[in-house]
């Protein structure tokens, strides 16, 4: 079954959209979660009293995370400023098969850490801030 496995190193987060997007430097791991809030419309007449949900309703949100090595680059400074200013900027997530999820996100967490005998690391968290586009190849 491993022939269907996908490489984790090709799940990339880039600053910007389209061909001009720049991959966020020194990432070691990335993740994302898509959540859709369910709208419960169950009432006393629901069959068997099973929960009923309203289709295509509720808020959809996407959370994106990244961890990596802190490089001290201008890109790091840009990300810190975006977290402080709470701006909403364009980002692009690219999958190993070429599919792309892109749109507006807010950088809601920038965390830096370092042990006395190890490298400095960062952790980023983004929250979607508007309509996203998913393009399949």
Short mmCIF file of N, CA and C in Angstrom, two decimals:
data_model
loop_
_atom_site.label_atom_id
_atom_site.label_comp_id
_atom_site.label_asym_id
_atom_site.label_seq_id
_atom_site.Cartn_x
_atom_site.Cartn_y
_atom_site.Cartn_z
N UNK A 1 0.80 -1.20 0.00
CA UNK A 1 0.00 0.00 0.00
C UNK A 1 0.84 1.27 0.00
N UNK A 2 2.14 1.18 0.21
CA UNK A 2 2.97 2.38 0.28
C UNK A 2 3.07 3.10 -1.05
N UNK A 3 2.75 2.46 -2.16
CA UNK A 3 2.82 3.15 -3.44
C UNK A 3 1.82 4.30 -3.52
N UNK A 4 0.81 4.32 -2.64
CA UNK A 4 -0.16 5.40 -2.63
C UNK A 4 0.18 6.48 -1.61
N UNK A 5 1.25 6.27 -0.85
CA UNK A 5 1.65 7.25 0.16
C UNK A 5 2.18 8.51 -0.51
N UNK A 6 2.07 9.62 0.20
CA UNK A 6 2.54 10.90 -0.33
C UNK A 6 3.68 11.42 0.52
N UNK A 7 4.58 12.10 -0.11
CA UNK A 7 5.74 12.66 0.59
C UNK A 7 5.34 13.90 1.38
N UNK A 8 5.69 13.92 2.66
CA UNK A 8 5.38 15.07 3.50
C UNK A 8 6.18 16.30 3.14
N UNK A 9 7.35 16.11 2.56
CA UNK A 9 8.20 17.26 2.24
C UNK A 9 7.65 18.12 1.11
N UNK A 10 6.64 17.61 0.40
CA UNK A 10 6.10 18.37 -0.73
C UNK A 10 4.81 19.12 -0.37
N UNK A 11 4.37 19.06 0.90
CA UNK A 11 3.25 19.88 1.36
C UNK A 11 3.85 21.21 1.79
N UNK A 12 3.69 22.22 0.93
CA UNK A 12 4.39 23.50 1.12
C UNK A 12 3.43 24.65 1.37
N UNK A 13 3.87 25.61 2.19
CA UNK A 13 3.13 26.84 2.42
C UNK A 13 3.96 27.98 1.83
N UNK A 14 3.31 28.78 0.99
CA UNK A 14 4.02 29.88 0.34
C UNK A 14 3.34 31.20 0.67
N UNK A 15 4.15 32.23 0.74
CA UNK A 15 3.70 33.61 0.96
C UNK A 15 3.30 34.17 -0.39
N UNK A 16 2.03 34.54 -0.53
CA UNK A 16 1.54 35.05 -1.81
C UNK A 16 0.76 33.99 -2.55
N UNK A 17 0.26 34.35 -3.73
CA UNK A 17 -0.49 33.41 -4.55
C UNK A 17 0.06 33.43 -5.97
N UNK A 18 -0.35 32.45 -6.74
CA UNK A 18 0.08 32.38 -8.14
C UNK A 18 1.54 32.03 -8.27
N UNK A 19 2.09 32.30 -9.45
CA UNK A 19 3.47 31.91 -9.73
C UNK A 19 4.49 32.71 -8.94
N UNK A 20 4.10 33.86 -8.40
CA UNK A 20 5.02 34.70 -7.64
C UNK A 20 5.12 34.33 -6.16
N UNK A 21 4.40 33.28 -5.72
CA UNK A 21 4.41 32.89 -4.32
C UNK A 21 5.79 32.36 -3.92
N UNK A 22 6.25 32.73 -2.70
CA UNK A 22 7.55 32.32 -2.20
C UNK A 22 7.36 31.35 -1.03
N UNK A 23 7.94 30.16 -1.14
CA UNK A 23 7.82 29.16 -0.08
C UNK A 23 8.44 29.70 1.20
N UNK A 24 7.73 29.51 2.32
CA UNK A 24 8.25 29.95 3.61
C UNK A 24 9.49 29.12 3.93
N UNK A 25 10.58 29.80 4.24
CA UNK A 25 11.90 29.17 4.35
C UNK A 25 12.02 28.27 5.57
N UNK A 26 12.87 27.25 5.43
CA UNK A 26 13.34 26.38 6.50
C UNK A 26 12.23 25.63 7.22
N UNK A 27 11.15 25.30 6.53
CA UNK A 27 10.08 24.52 7.15
C UNK A 27 10.52 23.07 7.31
N UNK A 28 10.16 22.49 8.44
CA UNK A 28 10.40 21.06 8.67
C UNK A 28 9.10 20.27 8.67
N UNK A 29 8.02 20.90 9.07
CA UNK A 29 6.73 20.21 9.04
C UNK A 29 5.61 21.21 8.78
N UNK A 30 4.56 20.72 8.11
CA UNK A 30 3.40 21.54 7.80
C UNK A 30 2.15 20.71 8.05
N UNK A 31 1.05 21.39 8.33
CA UNK A 31 -0.22 20.70 8.51
C UNK A 31 -1.35 21.67 8.23
N UNK A 32 -2.52 21.12 7.94
CA UNK A 32 -3.69 21.98 7.79
C UNK A 32 -4.93 21.17 8.15
N UNK A 33 -5.96 21.89 8.57
CA UNK A 33 -7.24 21.29 8.94
C UNK A 33 -8.35 22.12 8.32
N UNK A 34 -9.29 21.45 7.68
CA UNK A 34 -10.49 22.10 7.16
C UNK A 34 -11.64 21.71 8.07
N UNK A 35 -12.35 22.70 8.59
CA UNK A 35 -13.49 22.43 9.46
C UNK A 35 -14.72 23.13 8.91
N UNK A 36 -15.83 22.41 8.98
CA UNK A 36 -17.12 22.99 8.61
C UNK A 36 -18.06 22.85 9.79
N UNK A 37 -18.59 23.95 10.25
CA UNK A 37 -19.51 23.91 11.39
C UNK A 37 -20.84 23.32 10.93
N UNK A 38 -21.27 22.29 11.64
CA UNK A 38 -22.54 21.64 11.33
C UNK A 38 -23.69 22.46 11.91
N UNK A 39 -24.78 22.57 11.16
CA UNK A 39 -25.99 23.25 11.62
C UNK A 39 -27.04 22.17 11.88
N UNK A 40 -27.36 21.98 13.14
CA UNK A 40 -28.31 20.95 13.58
C UNK A 40 -29.74 21.46 13.38
N UNK A 41 -30.54 20.74 12.60
CA UNK A 41 -31.93 21.11 12.36
C UNK A 41 -32.88 20.02 12.87
N UNK A 42 -32.40 19.19 13.79
CA UNK A 42 -33.22 18.11 14.35
C UNK A 42 -34.40 18.70 15.12
N UNK A 43 -35.57 18.09 14.94
CA UNK A 43 -36.73 18.50 15.73
C UNK A 43 -37.51 17.25 16.16
N UNK A 44 -38.62 17.45 16.80
CA UNK A 44 -39.41 16.33 17.33
C UNK A 44 -39.91 15.39 16.25
N UNK A 45 -40.02 15.87 15.01
CA UNK A 45 -40.51 15.02 13.93
C UNK A 45 -39.39 14.32 13.15
N UNK A 46 -38.13 14.49 13.57
CA UNK A 46 -37.01 13.84 12.88
C UNK A 46 -37.13 12.32 13.00
N UNK A 47 -36.92 11.63 11.90
CA UNK A 47 -37.05 10.18 11.85
C UNK A 47 -36.17 9.51 12.89
N UNK A 48 -36.80 8.74 13.77
CA UNK A 48 -36.06 7.99 14.78
C UNK A 48 -35.28 8.86 15.75
N UNK A 49 -35.56 10.14 15.75
CA UNK A 49 -34.85 11.12 16.58
C UNK A 49 -33.35 11.14 16.30
N UNK A 50 -32.98 10.78 15.06
CA UNK A 50 -31.59 10.93 14.64
C UNK A 50 -31.33 12.39 14.31
N UNK A 51 -30.14 12.79 14.54
CA UNK A 51 -29.76 14.18 14.23
C UNK A 51 -29.86 14.42 12.74
N UNK A 52 -30.37 15.59 12.37
CA UNK A 52 -30.42 16.02 10.97
C UNK A 52 -29.59 17.28 10.83
N UNK A 53 -28.83 17.37 9.76
CA UNK A 53 -27.97 18.53 9.52
C UNK A 53 -28.42 19.26 8.26
N UNK A 54 -28.24 20.56 8.27
CA UNK A 54 -28.56 21.39 7.11
C UNK A 54 -27.37 21.38 6.16
N UNK A 55 -27.61 20.92 4.93
CA UNK A 55 -26.54 20.81 3.95
C UNK A 55 -26.05 22.19 3.50
N UNK A 56 -24.79 22.30 3.23
CA UNK A 56 -24.15 23.50 2.69
C UNK A 56 -24.36 24.73 3.56
N UNK A 57 -24.49 24.54 4.85
CA UNK A 57 -24.67 25.66 5.77
C UNK A 57 -23.54 25.66 6.78
N UNK A 58 -23.42 26.73 7.51
CA UNK A 58 -22.38 26.82 8.53
C UNK A 58 -21.10 27.44 7.99
N UNK A 59 -20.21 27.74 8.90
CA UNK A 59 -18.96 28.41 8.58
C UNK A 59 -17.88 27.38 8.28
N UNK A 60 -17.14 27.59 7.21
CA UNK A 60 -15.99 26.75 6.88
C UNK A 60 -14.74 27.53 7.26
N UNK A 61 -13.82 26.86 7.94
CA UNK A 61 -12.56 27.51 8.30
C UNK A 61 -11.40 26.56 8.02
N UNK A 62 -10.25 27.15 7.75
CA UNK A 62 -9.04 26.37 7.51
C UNK A 62 -7.97 26.89 8.45
N UNK A 63 -7.32 25.96 9.14
CA UNK A 63 -6.20 26.27 10.02
C UNK A 63 -4.96 25.63 9.42
N UNK A 64 -3.88 26.41 9.33
CA UNK A 64 -2.63 25.92 8.75
C UNK A 64 -1.53 26.12 9.77
N UNK A 65 -0.63 25.15 9.87
CA UNK A 65 0.49 25.26 10.78
C UNK A 65 1.80 24.90 10.10
N UNK A 66 2.88 25.46 10.60
CA UNK A 66 4.21 25.15 10.08
C UNK A 66 5.22 25.24 11.21
N UNK A 67 6.22 24.38 11.16
CA UNK A 67 7.34 24.42 12.10
C UNK A 67 8.62 24.35 11.30
N UNK A 68 9.65 25.03 11.80
CA UNK A 68 10.92 24.99 11.07
C UNK A 68 12.04 25.65 11.83
N UNK A 69 13.12 25.91 11.10
CA UNK A 69 14.32 26.52 11.66
C UNK A 69 14.25 28.03 11.48
N UNK A 70 14.52 28.77 12.53
CA UNK A 70 14.51 30.23 12.47
C UNK A 70 15.79 30.69 11.78
N UNK A 71 15.63 31.47 10.71
CA UNK A 71 16.79 31.82 9.90
C UNK A 71 17.24 33.27 10.05
N UNK A 72 16.42 34.13 10.65
CA UNK A 72 16.80 35.53 10.78
C UNK A 72 16.69 36.29 9.47
N UNK A 73 16.02 35.70 8.50
CA UNK A 73 15.88 36.32 7.19
C UNK A 73 14.87 37.45 7.22
N UNK A 74 14.79 38.21 6.13
CA UNK A 74 13.78 39.26 6.02
C UNK A 74 12.39 38.64 6.01
N UNK A 75 12.28 37.41 5.52
CA UNK A 75 10.99 36.73 5.53
C UNK A 75 10.52 36.52 6.98
N UNK A 76 11.43 36.18 7.88
CA UNK A 76 11.09 36.03 9.30
C UNK A 76 10.59 37.34 9.86
N UNK A 77 11.26 38.43 9.54
CA UNK A 77 10.84 39.76 10.01
C UNK A 77 9.45 40.10 9.49
N UNK A 78 9.18 39.76 8.23
CA UNK A 78 7.88 40.01 7.63
C UNK A 78 6.80 39.24 8.38
N UNK A 79 7.05 37.96 8.68
CA UNK A 79 6.06 37.15 9.38
C UNK A 79 5.81 37.65 10.80
N UNK A 80 6.86 38.06 11.50
CA UNK A 80 6.69 38.62 12.85
C UNK A 80 5.83 39.88 12.78
N UNK A 81 6.11 40.76 11.83
CA UNK A 81 5.31 41.99 11.68
C UNK A 81 3.86 41.68 11.36
N UNK A 82 3.61 40.67 10.53
CA UNK A 82 2.23 40.31 10.20
C UNK A 82 1.49 39.78 11.44
N UNK A 83 2.18 39.01 12.27
CA UNK A 83 1.55 38.51 13.49
C UNK A 83 1.22 39.66 14.44
N UNK A 84 2.14 40.60 14.57
CA UNK A 84 1.92 41.76 15.45
C UNK A 84 0.78 42.63 14.93
N UNK A 85 0.77 42.87 13.63
CA UNK A 85 -0.23 43.75 13.02
C UNK A 85 -1.58 43.07 12.76
N UNK A 86 -1.62 41.74 12.85
CA UNK A 86 -2.83 40.96 12.62
C UNK A 86 -3.40 41.20 11.22
N UNK A 87 -2.52 41.38 10.27
CA UNK A 87 -2.96 41.63 8.89
C UNK A 87 -3.46 40.32 8.26
N UNK A 88 -4.25 40.48 7.23
CA UNK A 88 -4.71 39.32 6.45
C UNK A 88 -3.99 39.39 5.12
N UNK A 89 -3.25 38.33 4.82
CA UNK A 89 -2.40 38.29 3.63
C UNK A 89 -2.69 37.02 2.84
N UNK A 90 -2.23 36.99 1.61
CA UNK A 90 -2.45 35.84 0.73
C UNK A 90 -1.37 34.79 0.94
N UNK A 91 -1.82 33.53 1.06
CA UNK A 91 -0.91 32.40 1.18
C UNK A 91 -1.39 31.29 0.27
N UNK A 92 -0.47 30.37 -0.03
CA UNK A 92 -0.74 29.28 -0.96
C UNK A 92 -0.23 27.98 -0.35
N UNK A 93 -1.06 26.94 -0.33
CA UNK A 93 -0.66 25.61 0.11
C UNK A 93 -0.62 24.74 -1.13
N UNK A 94 0.53 24.12 -1.39
CA UNK A 94 0.70 23.27 -2.56
C UNK A 94 0.89 21.83 -2.12
N UNK A 95 0.15 20.93 -2.74
CA UNK A 95 0.22 19.51 -2.43
C UNK A 95 1.16 18.82 -3.41
N UNK A 96 1.59 17.62 -3.07
CA UNK A 96 2.58 16.91 -3.88
C UNK A 96 2.09 16.59 -5.29
N UNK A 97 0.77 16.51 -5.50
CA UNK A 97 0.26 16.21 -6.83
C UNK A 97 0.00 17.47 -7.65
N UNK A 98 0.32 18.65 -7.08
CA UNK A 98 0.13 19.90 -7.79
C UNK A 98 -1.15 20.65 -7.43
N UNK A 99 -2.05 20.02 -6.66
CA UNK A 99 -3.26 20.72 -6.21
C UNK A 99 -2.86 21.91 -5.35
N UNK A 100 -3.69 22.96 -5.37
CA UNK A 100 -3.36 24.19 -4.66
C UNK A 100 -4.59 24.70 -3.90
N UNK A 101 -4.37 25.10 -2.65
CA UNK A 101 -5.37 25.80 -1.84
C UNK A 101 -4.78 27.16 -1.54
N UNK A 102 -5.48 28.23 -1.93
CA UNK A 102 -4.91 29.56 -1.71
C UNK A 102 -5.99 30.57 -1.38
N UNK A 103 -5.53 31.63 -0.71
CA UNK A 103 -6.44 32.71 -0.37
C UNK A 103 -5.96 33.47 0.85
N UNK A 104 -6.86 34.25 1.46
CA UNK A 104 -6.48 35.12 2.58
C UNK A 104 -6.39 34.35 3.91
N UNK A 105 -5.31 34.59 4.64
CA UNK A 105 -5.10 34.01 5.96
C UNK A 105 -4.54 35.08 6.88
N UNK A 106 -4.81 34.91 8.17
CA UNK A 106 -4.20 35.76 9.19
C UNK A 106 -3.20 34.90 9.96
N UNK A 107 -2.00 35.41 10.13
CA UNK A 107 -0.99 34.74 10.94
C UNK A 107 -1.34 35.02 12.40
N UNK A 108 -1.88 34.02 13.09
CA UNK A 108 -2.39 34.23 14.45
C UNK A 108 -1.39 33.83 15.53
N UNK A 109 -0.32 33.13 15.13
CA UNK A 109 0.70 32.77 16.11
C UNK A 109 2.07 32.69 15.44
N UNK A 110 3.04 33.34 16.04
CA UNK A 110 4.45 33.19 15.66
C UNK A 110 5.18 32.87 16.95
N UNK A 111 5.72 31.69 17.04
CA UNK A 111 6.43 31.27 18.25
C UNK A 111 7.86 30.93 17.88
N UNK A 112 8.81 31.45 18.63
CA UNK A 112 10.23 31.13 18.44
C UNK A 112 10.73 30.47 19.72
N UNK A 113 11.62 29.50 19.56
CA UNK A 113 12.17 28.79 20.71
C UNK A 113 13.59 28.36 20.42
N UNK A 114 14.35 28.13 21.48
CA UNK A 114 15.72 27.65 21.31
C UNK A 114 16.31 27.19 22.63
N UNK A 115 16.90 26.01 22.62
CA UNK A 115 17.63 25.51 23.78
C UNK A 115 19.07 26.00 23.70
N UNK A 116 19.76 26.00 24.80
CA UNK A 116 21.13 26.53 24.83
C UNK A 116 22.08 25.76 23.92
N UNK A 117 21.79 24.49 23.61
CA UNK A 117 22.71 23.71 22.78
C UNK A 117 22.03 23.20 21.50
N UNK A 118 21.05 23.95 21.01
CA UNK A 118 20.34 23.53 19.80
C UNK A 118 20.00 24.74 18.94
N UNK A 119 19.46 24.46 17.77
CA UNK A 119 19.06 25.53 16.84
C UNK A 119 17.81 26.24 17.34
N UNK A 120 17.60 27.45 16.83
CA UNK A 120 16.36 28.17 17.11
C UNK A 120 15.30 27.67 16.12
N UNK A 121 14.08 27.53 16.62
CA UNK A 121 13.00 27.05 15.78
C UNK A 121 11.83 28.03 15.82
N UNK A 122 10.93 27.87 14.87
CA UNK A 122 9.71 28.67 14.85
C UNK A 122 8.50 27.75 14.68
N UNK A 123 7.36 28.27 15.09
CA UNK A 123 6.09 27.61 14.87
C UNK A 123 5.08 28.68 14.46
N UNK A 124 4.38 28.44 13.35
CA UNK A 124 3.41 29.39 12.82
C UNK A 124 2.02 28.77 12.81
N UNK A 125 1.00 29.58 13.06
CA UNK A 125 -0.39 29.16 12.90
C UNK A 125 -1.13 30.23 12.11
N UNK A 126 -1.85 29.79 11.09
CA UNK A 126 -2.63 30.68 10.24
C UNK A 126 -4.10 30.28 10.33
N UNK A 127 -4.99 31.26 10.24
CA UNK A 127 -6.44 31.02 10.17
C UNK A 127 -6.97 31.68 8.91
N UNK A 128 -7.84 30.96 8.21
CA UNK A 128 -8.41 31.52 6.98
C UNK A 128 -9.21 32.77 7.30
N UNK A 129 -9.15 33.74 6.38
CA UNK A 129 -9.80 35.03 6.60
C UNK A 129 -10.67 35.45 5.45
N UNK A 130 -11.25 34.51 4.74
CA UNK A 130 -12.10 34.81 3.59
C UNK A 130 -12.24 33.58 2.71
N UNK A 131 -12.81 33.78 1.53
CA UNK A 131 -13.04 32.68 0.60
C UNK A 131 -11.72 32.14 0.06
N UNK A 132 -11.60 30.82 0.04
CA UNK A 132 -10.40 30.16 -0.47
C UNK A 132 -10.71 29.51 -1.80
N UNK A 133 -9.67 29.33 -2.60
CA UNK A 133 -9.79 28.65 -3.89
C UNK A 133 -9.00 27.36 -3.84
N UNK A 134 -9.66 26.26 -4.22
CA UNK A 134 -8.97 24.95 -4.31
C UNK A 134 -8.91 24.57 -5.77
N UNK A 135 -7.71 24.43 -6.30
CA UNK A 135 -7.50 24.09 -7.71
C UNK A 135 -6.86 22.73 -7.80
N UNK A 136 -7.47 21.84 -8.56
CA UNK A 136 -6.91 20.50 -8.76
C UNK A 136 -6.22 20.43 -10.10
N UNK A 137 -5.23 19.58 -10.15
CA UNK A 137 -4.46 19.40 -11.40
C UNK A 137 -5.00 18.22 -12.16
#
